[in-house]
PDB file of C-alpha atoms in Angstrom:
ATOM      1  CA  UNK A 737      10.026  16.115  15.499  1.00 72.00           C
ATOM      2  CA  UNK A 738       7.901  18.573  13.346  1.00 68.00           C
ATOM      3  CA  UNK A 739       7.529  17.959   9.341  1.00 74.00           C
ATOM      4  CA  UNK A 740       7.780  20.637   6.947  1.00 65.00           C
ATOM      5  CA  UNK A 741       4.183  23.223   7.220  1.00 65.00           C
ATOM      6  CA  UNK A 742       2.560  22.222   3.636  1.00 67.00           C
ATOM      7  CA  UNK A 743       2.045  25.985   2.915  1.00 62.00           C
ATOM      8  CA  UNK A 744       5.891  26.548   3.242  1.00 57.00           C
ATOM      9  CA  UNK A 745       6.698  23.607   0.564  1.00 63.00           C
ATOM     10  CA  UNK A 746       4.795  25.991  -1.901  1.00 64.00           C
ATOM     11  CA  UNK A 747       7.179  28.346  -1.802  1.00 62.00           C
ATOM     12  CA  UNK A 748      10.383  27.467  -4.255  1.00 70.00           C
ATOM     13  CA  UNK A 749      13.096  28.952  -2.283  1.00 66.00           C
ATOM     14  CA  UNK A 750      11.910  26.811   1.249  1.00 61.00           C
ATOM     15  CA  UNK A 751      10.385  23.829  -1.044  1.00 67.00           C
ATOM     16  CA  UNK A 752      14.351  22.275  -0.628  1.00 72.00           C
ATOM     17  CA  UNK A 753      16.277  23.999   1.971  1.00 73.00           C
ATOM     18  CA  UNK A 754      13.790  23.315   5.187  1.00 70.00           C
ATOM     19  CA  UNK A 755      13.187  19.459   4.030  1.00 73.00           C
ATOM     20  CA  UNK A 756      17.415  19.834   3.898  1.00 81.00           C
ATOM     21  CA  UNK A 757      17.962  21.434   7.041  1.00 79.00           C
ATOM     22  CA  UNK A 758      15.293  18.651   8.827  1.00 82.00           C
ATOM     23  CA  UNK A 759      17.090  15.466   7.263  1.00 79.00           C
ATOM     24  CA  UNK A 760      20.660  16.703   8.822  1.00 80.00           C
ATOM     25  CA  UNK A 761      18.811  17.508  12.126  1.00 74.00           C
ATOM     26  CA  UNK A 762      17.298  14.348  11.718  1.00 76.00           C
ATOM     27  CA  UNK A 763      20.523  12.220  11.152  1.00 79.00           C
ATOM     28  CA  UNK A 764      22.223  14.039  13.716  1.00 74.00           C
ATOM     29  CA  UNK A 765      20.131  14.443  16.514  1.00 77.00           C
ATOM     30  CA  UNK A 766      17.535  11.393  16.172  1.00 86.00           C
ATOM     31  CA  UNK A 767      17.668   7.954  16.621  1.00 89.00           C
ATOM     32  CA  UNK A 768      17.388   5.883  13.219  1.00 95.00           C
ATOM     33  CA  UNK A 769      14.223   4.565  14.164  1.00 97.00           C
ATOM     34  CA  UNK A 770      11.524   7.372  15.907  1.00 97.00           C
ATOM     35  CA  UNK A 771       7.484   7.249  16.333  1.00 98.00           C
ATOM     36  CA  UNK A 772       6.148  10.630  15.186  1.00 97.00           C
ATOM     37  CA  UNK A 773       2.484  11.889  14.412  1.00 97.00           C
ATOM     38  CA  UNK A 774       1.841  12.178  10.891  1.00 97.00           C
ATOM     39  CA  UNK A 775      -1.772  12.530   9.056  1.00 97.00           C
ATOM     40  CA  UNK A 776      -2.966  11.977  12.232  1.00 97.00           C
ATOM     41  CA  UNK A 777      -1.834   8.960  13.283  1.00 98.00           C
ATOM     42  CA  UNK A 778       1.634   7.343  14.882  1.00 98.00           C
ATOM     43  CA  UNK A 779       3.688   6.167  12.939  1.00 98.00           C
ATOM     44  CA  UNK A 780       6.957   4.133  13.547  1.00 99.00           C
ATOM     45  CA  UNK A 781       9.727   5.522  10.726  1.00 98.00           C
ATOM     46  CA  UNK A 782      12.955   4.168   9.555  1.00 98.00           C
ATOM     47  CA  UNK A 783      14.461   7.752   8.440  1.00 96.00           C
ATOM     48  CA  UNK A 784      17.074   6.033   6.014  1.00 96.00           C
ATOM     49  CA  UNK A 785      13.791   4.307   4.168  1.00 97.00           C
ATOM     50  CA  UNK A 786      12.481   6.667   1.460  1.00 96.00           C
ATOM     51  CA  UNK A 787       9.158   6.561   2.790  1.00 98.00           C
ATOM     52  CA  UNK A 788       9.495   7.233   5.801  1.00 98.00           C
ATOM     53  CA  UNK A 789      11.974   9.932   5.391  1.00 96.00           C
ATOM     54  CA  UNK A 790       9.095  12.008   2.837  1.00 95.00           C
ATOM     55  CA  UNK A 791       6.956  11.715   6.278  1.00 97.00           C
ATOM     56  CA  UNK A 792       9.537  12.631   8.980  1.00 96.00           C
ATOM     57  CA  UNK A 793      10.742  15.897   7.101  1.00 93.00           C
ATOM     58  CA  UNK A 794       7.636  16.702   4.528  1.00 92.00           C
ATOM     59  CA  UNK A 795       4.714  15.167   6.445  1.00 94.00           C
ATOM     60  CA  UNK A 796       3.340  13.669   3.211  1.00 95.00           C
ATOM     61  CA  UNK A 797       3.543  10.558   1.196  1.00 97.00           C
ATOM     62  CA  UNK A 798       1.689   9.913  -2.274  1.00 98.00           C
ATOM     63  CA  UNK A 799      -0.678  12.674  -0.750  1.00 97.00           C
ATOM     64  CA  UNK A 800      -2.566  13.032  -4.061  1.00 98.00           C
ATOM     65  CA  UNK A 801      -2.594   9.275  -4.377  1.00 99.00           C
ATOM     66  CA  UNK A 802      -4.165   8.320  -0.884  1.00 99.00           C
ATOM     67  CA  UNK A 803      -6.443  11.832  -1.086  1.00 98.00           C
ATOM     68  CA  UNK A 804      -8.264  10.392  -3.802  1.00 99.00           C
ATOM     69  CA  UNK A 805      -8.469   6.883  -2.972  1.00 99.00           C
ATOM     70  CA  UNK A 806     -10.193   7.871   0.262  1.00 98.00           C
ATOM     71  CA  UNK A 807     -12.775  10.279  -1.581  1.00 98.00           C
ATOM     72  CA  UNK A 808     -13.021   7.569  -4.370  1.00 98.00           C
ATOM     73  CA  UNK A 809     -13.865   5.240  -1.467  1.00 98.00           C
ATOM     74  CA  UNK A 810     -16.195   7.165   0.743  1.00 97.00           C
ATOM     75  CA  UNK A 811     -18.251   8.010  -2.975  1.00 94.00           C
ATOM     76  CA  UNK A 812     -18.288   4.253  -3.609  1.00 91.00           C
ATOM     77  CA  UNK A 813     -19.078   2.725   0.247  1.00 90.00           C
ATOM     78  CA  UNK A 814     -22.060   4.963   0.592  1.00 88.00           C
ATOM     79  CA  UNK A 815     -23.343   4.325  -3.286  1.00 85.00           C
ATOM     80  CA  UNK A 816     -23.393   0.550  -2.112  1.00 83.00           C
ATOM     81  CA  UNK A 817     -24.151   0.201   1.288  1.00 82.00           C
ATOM     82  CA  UNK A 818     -22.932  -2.824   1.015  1.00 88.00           C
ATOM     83  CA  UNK A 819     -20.127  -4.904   3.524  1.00 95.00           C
ATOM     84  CA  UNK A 820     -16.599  -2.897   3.171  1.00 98.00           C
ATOM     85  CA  UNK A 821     -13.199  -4.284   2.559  1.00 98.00           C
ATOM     86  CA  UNK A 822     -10.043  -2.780   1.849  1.00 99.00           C
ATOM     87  CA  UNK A 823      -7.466  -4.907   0.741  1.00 99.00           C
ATOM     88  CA  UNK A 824      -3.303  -3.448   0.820  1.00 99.00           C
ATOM     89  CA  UNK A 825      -1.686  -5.511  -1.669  1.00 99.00           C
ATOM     90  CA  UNK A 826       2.133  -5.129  -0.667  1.00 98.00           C
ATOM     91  CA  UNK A 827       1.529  -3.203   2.081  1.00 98.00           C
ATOM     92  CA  UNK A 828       4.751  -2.099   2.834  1.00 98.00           C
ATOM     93  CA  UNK A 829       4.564  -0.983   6.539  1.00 98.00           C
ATOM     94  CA  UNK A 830       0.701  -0.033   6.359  1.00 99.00           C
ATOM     95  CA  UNK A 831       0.655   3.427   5.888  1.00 99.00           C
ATOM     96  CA  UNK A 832      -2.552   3.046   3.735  1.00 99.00           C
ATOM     97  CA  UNK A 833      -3.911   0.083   5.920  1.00 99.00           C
ATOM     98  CA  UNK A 834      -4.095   2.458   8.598  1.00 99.00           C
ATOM     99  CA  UNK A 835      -5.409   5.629   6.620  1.00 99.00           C
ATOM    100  CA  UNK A 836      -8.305   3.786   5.690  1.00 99.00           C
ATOM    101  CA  UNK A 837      -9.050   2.078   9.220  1.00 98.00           C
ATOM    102  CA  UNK A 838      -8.628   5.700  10.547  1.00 98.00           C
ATOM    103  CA  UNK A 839     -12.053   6.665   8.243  1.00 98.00           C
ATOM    104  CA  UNK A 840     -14.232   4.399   9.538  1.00 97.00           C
ATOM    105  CA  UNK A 841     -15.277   2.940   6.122  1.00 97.00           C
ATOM    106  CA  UNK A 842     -14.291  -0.221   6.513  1.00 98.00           C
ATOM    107  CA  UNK A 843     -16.129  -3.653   8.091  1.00 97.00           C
ATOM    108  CA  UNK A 844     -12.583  -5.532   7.038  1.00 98.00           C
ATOM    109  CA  UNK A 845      -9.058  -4.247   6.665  1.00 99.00           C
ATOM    110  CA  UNK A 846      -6.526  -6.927   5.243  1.00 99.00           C
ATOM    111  CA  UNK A 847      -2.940  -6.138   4.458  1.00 99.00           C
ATOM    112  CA  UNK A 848      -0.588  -8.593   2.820  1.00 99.00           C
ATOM    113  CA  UNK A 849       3.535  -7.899   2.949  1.00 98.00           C
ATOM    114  CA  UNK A 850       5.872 -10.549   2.214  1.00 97.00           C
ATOM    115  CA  UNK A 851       9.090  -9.042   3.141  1.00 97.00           C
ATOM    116  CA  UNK A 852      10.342  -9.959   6.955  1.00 96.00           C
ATOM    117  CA  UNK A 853      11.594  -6.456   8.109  1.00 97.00           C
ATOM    118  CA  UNK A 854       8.586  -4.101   6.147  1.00 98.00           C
ATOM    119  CA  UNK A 855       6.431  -6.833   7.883  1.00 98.00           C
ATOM    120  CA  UNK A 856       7.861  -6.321  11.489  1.00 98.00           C
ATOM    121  CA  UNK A 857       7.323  -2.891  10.842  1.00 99.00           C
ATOM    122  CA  UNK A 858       3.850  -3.175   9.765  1.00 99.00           C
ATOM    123  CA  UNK A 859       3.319  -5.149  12.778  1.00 99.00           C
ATOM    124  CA  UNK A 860       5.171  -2.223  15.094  1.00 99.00           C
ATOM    125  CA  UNK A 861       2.619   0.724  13.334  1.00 99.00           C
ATOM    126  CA  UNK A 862      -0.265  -2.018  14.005  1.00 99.00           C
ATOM    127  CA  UNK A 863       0.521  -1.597  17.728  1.00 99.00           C
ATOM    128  CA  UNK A 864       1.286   1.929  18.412  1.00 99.00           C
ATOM    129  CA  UNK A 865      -1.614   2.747  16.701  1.00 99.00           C
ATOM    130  CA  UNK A 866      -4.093   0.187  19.143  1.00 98.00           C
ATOM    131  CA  UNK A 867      -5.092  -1.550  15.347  1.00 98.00           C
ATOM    132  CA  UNK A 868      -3.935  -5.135  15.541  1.00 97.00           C
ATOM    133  CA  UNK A 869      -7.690  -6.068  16.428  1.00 96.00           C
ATOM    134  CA  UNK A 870      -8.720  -4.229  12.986  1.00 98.00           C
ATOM    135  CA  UNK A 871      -6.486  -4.629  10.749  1.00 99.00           C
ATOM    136  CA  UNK A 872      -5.443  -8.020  10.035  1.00 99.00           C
ATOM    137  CA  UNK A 873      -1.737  -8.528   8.843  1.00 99.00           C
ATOM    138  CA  UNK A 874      -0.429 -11.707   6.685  1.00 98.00           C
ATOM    139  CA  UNK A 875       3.135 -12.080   5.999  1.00 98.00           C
ATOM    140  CA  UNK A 876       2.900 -13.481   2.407  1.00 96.00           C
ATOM    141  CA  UNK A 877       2.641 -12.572  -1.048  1.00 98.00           C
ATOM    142  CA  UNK A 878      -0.440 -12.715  -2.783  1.00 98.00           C
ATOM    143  CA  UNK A 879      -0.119 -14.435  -6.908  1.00 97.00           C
ATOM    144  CA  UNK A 880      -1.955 -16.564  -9.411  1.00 97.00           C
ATOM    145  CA  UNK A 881      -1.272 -19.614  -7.479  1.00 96.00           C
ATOM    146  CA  UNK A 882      -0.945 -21.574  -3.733  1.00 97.00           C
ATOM    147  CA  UNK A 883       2.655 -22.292  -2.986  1.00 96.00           C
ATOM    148  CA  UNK A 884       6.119 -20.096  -2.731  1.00 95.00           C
ATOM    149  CA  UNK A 885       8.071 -17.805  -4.126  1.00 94.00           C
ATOM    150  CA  UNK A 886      10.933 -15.797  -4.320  1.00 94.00           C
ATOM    151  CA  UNK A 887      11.583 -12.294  -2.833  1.00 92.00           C
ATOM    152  CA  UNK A 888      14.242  -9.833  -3.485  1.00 90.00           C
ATOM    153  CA  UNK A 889      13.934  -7.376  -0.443  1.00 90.00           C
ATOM    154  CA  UNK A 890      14.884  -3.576  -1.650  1.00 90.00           C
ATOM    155  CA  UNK A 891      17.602  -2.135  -0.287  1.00 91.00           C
ATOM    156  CA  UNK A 892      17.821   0.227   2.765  1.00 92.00           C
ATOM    157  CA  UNK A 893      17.349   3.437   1.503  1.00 92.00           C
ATOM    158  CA  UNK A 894      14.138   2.045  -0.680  1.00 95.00           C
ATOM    159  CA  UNK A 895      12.347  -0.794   0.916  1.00 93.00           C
ATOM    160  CA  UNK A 896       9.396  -0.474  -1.350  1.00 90.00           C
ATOM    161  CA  UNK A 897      11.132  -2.054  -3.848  1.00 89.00           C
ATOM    162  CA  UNK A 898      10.951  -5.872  -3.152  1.00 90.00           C
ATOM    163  CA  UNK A 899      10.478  -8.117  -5.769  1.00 89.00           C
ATOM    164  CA  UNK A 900       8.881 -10.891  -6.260  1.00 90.00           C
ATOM    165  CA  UNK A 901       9.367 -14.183  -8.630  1.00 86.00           C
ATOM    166  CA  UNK A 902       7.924 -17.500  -9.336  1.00 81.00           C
ATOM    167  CA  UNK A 903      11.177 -18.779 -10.024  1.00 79.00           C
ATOM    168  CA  UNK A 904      13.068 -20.946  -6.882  1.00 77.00           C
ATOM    169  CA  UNK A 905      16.434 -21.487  -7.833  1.00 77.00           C
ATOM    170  CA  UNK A 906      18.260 -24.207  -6.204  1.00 73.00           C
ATOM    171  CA  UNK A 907      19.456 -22.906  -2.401  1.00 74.00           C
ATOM    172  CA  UNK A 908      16.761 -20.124  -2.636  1.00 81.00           C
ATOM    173  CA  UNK A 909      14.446 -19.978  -0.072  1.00 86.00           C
ATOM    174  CA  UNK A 910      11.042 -19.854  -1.094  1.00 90.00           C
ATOM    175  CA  UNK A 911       7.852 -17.600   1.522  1.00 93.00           C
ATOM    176  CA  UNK A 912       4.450 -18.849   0.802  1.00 96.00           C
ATOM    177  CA  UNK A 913       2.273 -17.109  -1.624  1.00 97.00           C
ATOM    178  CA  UNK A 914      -1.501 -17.365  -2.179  1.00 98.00           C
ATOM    179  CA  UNK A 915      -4.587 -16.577  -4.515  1.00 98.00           C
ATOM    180  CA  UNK A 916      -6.893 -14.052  -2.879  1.00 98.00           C
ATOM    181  CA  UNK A 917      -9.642 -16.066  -4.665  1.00 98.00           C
ATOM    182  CA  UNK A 918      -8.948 -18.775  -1.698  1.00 97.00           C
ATOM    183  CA  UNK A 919      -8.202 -16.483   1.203  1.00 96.00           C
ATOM    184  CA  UNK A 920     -10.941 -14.356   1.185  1.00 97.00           C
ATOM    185  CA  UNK A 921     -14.890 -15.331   0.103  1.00 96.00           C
ATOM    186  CA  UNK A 922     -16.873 -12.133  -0.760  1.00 97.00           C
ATOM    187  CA  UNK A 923     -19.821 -11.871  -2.254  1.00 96.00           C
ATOM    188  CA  UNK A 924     -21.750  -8.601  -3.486  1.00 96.00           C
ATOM    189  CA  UNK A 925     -19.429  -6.466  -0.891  1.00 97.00           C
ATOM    190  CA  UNK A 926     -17.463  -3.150  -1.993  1.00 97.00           C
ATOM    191  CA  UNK A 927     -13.878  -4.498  -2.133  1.00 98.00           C
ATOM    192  CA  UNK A 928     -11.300  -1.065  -2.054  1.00 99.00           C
ATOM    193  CA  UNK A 929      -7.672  -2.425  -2.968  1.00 99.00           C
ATOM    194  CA  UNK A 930      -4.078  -0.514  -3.148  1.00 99.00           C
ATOM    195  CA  UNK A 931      -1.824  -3.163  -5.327  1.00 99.00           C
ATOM    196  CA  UNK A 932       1.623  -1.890  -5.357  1.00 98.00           C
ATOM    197  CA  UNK A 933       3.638  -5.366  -5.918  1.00 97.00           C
ATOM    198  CA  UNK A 934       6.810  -3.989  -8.028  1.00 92.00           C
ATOM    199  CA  UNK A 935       5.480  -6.006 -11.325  1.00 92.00           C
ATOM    200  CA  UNK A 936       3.798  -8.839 -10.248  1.00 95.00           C
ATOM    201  CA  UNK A 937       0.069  -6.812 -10.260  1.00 96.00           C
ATOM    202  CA  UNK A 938      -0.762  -9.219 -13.452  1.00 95.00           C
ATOM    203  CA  UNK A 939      -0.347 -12.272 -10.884  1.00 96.00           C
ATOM    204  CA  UNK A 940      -2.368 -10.821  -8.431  1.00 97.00           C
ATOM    205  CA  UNK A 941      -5.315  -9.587 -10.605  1.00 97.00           C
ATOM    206  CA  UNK A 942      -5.445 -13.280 -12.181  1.00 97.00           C
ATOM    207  CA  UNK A 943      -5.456 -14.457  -8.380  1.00 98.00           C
ATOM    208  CA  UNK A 944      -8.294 -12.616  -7.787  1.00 98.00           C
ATOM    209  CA  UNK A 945     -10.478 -12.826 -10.599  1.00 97.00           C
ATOM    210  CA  UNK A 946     -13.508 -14.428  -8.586  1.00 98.00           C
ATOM    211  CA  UNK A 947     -13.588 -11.329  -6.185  1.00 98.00           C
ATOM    212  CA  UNK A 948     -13.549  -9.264  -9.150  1.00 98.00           C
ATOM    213  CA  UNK A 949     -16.370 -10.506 -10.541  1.00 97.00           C
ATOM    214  CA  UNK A 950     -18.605 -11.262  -7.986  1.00 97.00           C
ATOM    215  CA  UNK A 951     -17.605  -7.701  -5.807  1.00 97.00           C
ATOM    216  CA  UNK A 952     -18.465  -3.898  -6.612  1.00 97.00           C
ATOM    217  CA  UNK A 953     -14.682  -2.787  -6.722  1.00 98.00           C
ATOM    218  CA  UNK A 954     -12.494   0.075  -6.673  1.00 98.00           C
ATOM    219  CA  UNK A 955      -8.939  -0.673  -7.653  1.00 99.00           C
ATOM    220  CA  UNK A 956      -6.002   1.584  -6.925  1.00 99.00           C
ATOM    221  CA  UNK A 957      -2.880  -0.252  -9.141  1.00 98.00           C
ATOM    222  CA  UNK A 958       1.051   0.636  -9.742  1.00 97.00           C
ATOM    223  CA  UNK A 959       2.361  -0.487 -12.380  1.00 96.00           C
ATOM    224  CA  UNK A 960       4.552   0.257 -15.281  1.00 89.00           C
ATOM    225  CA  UNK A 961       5.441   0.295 -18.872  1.00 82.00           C
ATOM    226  CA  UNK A 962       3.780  -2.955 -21.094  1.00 79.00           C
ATOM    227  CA  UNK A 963       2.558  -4.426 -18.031  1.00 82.00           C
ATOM    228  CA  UNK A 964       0.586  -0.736 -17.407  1.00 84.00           C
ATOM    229  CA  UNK A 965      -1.033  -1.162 -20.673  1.00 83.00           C
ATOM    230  CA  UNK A 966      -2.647  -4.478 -20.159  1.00 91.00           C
ATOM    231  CA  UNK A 967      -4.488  -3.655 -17.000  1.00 93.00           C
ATOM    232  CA  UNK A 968      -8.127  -3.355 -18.494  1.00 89.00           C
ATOM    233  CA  UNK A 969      -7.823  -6.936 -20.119  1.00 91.00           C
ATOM    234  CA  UNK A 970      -6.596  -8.181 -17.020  1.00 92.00           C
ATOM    235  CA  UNK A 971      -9.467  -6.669 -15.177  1.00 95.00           C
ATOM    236  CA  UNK A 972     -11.659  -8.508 -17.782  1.00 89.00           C
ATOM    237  CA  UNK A 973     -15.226  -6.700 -19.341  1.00 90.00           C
ATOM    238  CA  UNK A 974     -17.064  -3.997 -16.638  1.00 95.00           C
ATOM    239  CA  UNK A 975     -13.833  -2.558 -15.529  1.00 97.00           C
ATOM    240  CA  UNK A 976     -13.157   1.089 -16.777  1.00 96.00           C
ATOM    241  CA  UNK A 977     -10.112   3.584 -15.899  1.00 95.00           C
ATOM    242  CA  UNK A 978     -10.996   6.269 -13.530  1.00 97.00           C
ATOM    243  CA  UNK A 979      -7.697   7.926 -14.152  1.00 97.00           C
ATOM    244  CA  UNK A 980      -3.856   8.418 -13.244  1.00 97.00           C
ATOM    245  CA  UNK A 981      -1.639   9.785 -10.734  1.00 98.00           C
ATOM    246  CA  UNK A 982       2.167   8.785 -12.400  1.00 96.00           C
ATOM    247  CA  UNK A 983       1.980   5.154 -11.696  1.00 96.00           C
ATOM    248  CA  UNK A 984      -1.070   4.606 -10.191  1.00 98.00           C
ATOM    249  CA  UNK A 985      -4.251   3.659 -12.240  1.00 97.00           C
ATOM    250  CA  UNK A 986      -7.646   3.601 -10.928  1.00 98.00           C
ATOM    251  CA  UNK A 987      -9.932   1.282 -11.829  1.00 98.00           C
ATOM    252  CA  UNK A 988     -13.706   0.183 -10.984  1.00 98.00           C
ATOM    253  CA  UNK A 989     -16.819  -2.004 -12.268  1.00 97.00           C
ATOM    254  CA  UNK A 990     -19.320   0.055 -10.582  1.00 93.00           C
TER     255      UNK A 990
END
């Protein structure tokens, strides 16, 4: 199935009523779940997830957002020279996990995504797209400490939005959770990282506060309201803001 042409999505009377007229074609005529070429790569899509239903009918997803992490990363991988890792912090399916394999940039590609079903689909985009050698996939959620917690998986029509908390209740079942400080040992290396972890970015970044020190890093966070504002004291002294695309802040020591 063909997105939307980007040039038509310019114009105000088409912007709504081709996207329209592809979603009913889509839920008519196409199986829920469909592998389609997008950005130039396969990707398997779940057309009642958000996500995936931006790709199937517009072609795009955060397009300004992964446009300038890629520029911001091919600017800082050649300034270094320096071992490469990009690091998908709630990875979701990998869309950005394989973007950034599909540049070349990268000696090391690690995505983490707690939730069961994004996971299995992360694991289903790995194969069509010949990457399970290169990009390696961990079902857990990355924190400020070794152990479990507690995930709230978004609903259907938003799968993007699982949550995650340190509180187990009795009966809940808990998924194991980890510092990055203790899964991976860099030193000196450019470390590129997407965190998009539904408000629990200030658990990661104090998980990872050895990597942030010892790495040149570029940092590509979501995050909102208070939490938002306390992002360059979390990042501790040599961090400055790049800038902001809605949600996402950009951040980097070097």
């Amino acid at each position: 199935m063909f997105a939307t042409p980007s040039g038509l999505l310019g114009i105000p009377i088409l912007k709504r009523l081709i996207p329209s007229i592809l979603r009913r074609y889509a839920a008519l005529f196409k199986h829920r779940y469909s592998v389609e070429s997008r950005l130039g790569v396969l990707m398997l899509l779940d057309q009642k997830n958000l996500i995936d239903k931006n790709l199937l009918v517009r072609g795009a997803w955060e397009p300004e957002q992964i446009s300038t992490l890629t520029r911001l990363a091919r600017e800082r991988c050649a300034e270094t020279q320096a071992t490469c890792a990009f690091l998908d912090i709630g990875a979701h399916w990998g869309l950005y996990s394989i973007l950034m394999d599909k540049t070349g940039l990268f000696d090391r590609i690690l995505a983490f995504e707690p939730e069961p079903t994004n996971f299995a689909q992360l694991q289903g985009n790995l194969f069509v797209n010949r990457a399970t050698g290169a990009i390696e996939a961990h079902q857990l959620a990355i924190s400020d400490h070794d152990g479990e917690v507690v995930i709230e998986a978004g609903p259907d029509f938003n799968r993007g939005r699982t949550l995650v908390s340190d509180k187990i209740e009795a009966g809940q079942k808990g998924i194991p959770c980890r510092r990055l400080d203790e899964l991976i040992k860099l030193d000196n290396a450019c470390v590129v990282a997407k965190i998009d972890v539904e408000g629990h970015e200030a658990a990661v970044l104090r998980g990872m506060t050895e990597l942030l020190q010892k790495n040149h890093c570029l940092l590509q966070i979501e995050s909102f309201g208070e939490t938002a504002e306390t992002l360059e004291t979390l990042l501790g002294d040599g961090y400055r803001r790049l800038l902001r695309i809605g949600d996402d802040h950009y951040f980097s020591n070097f």
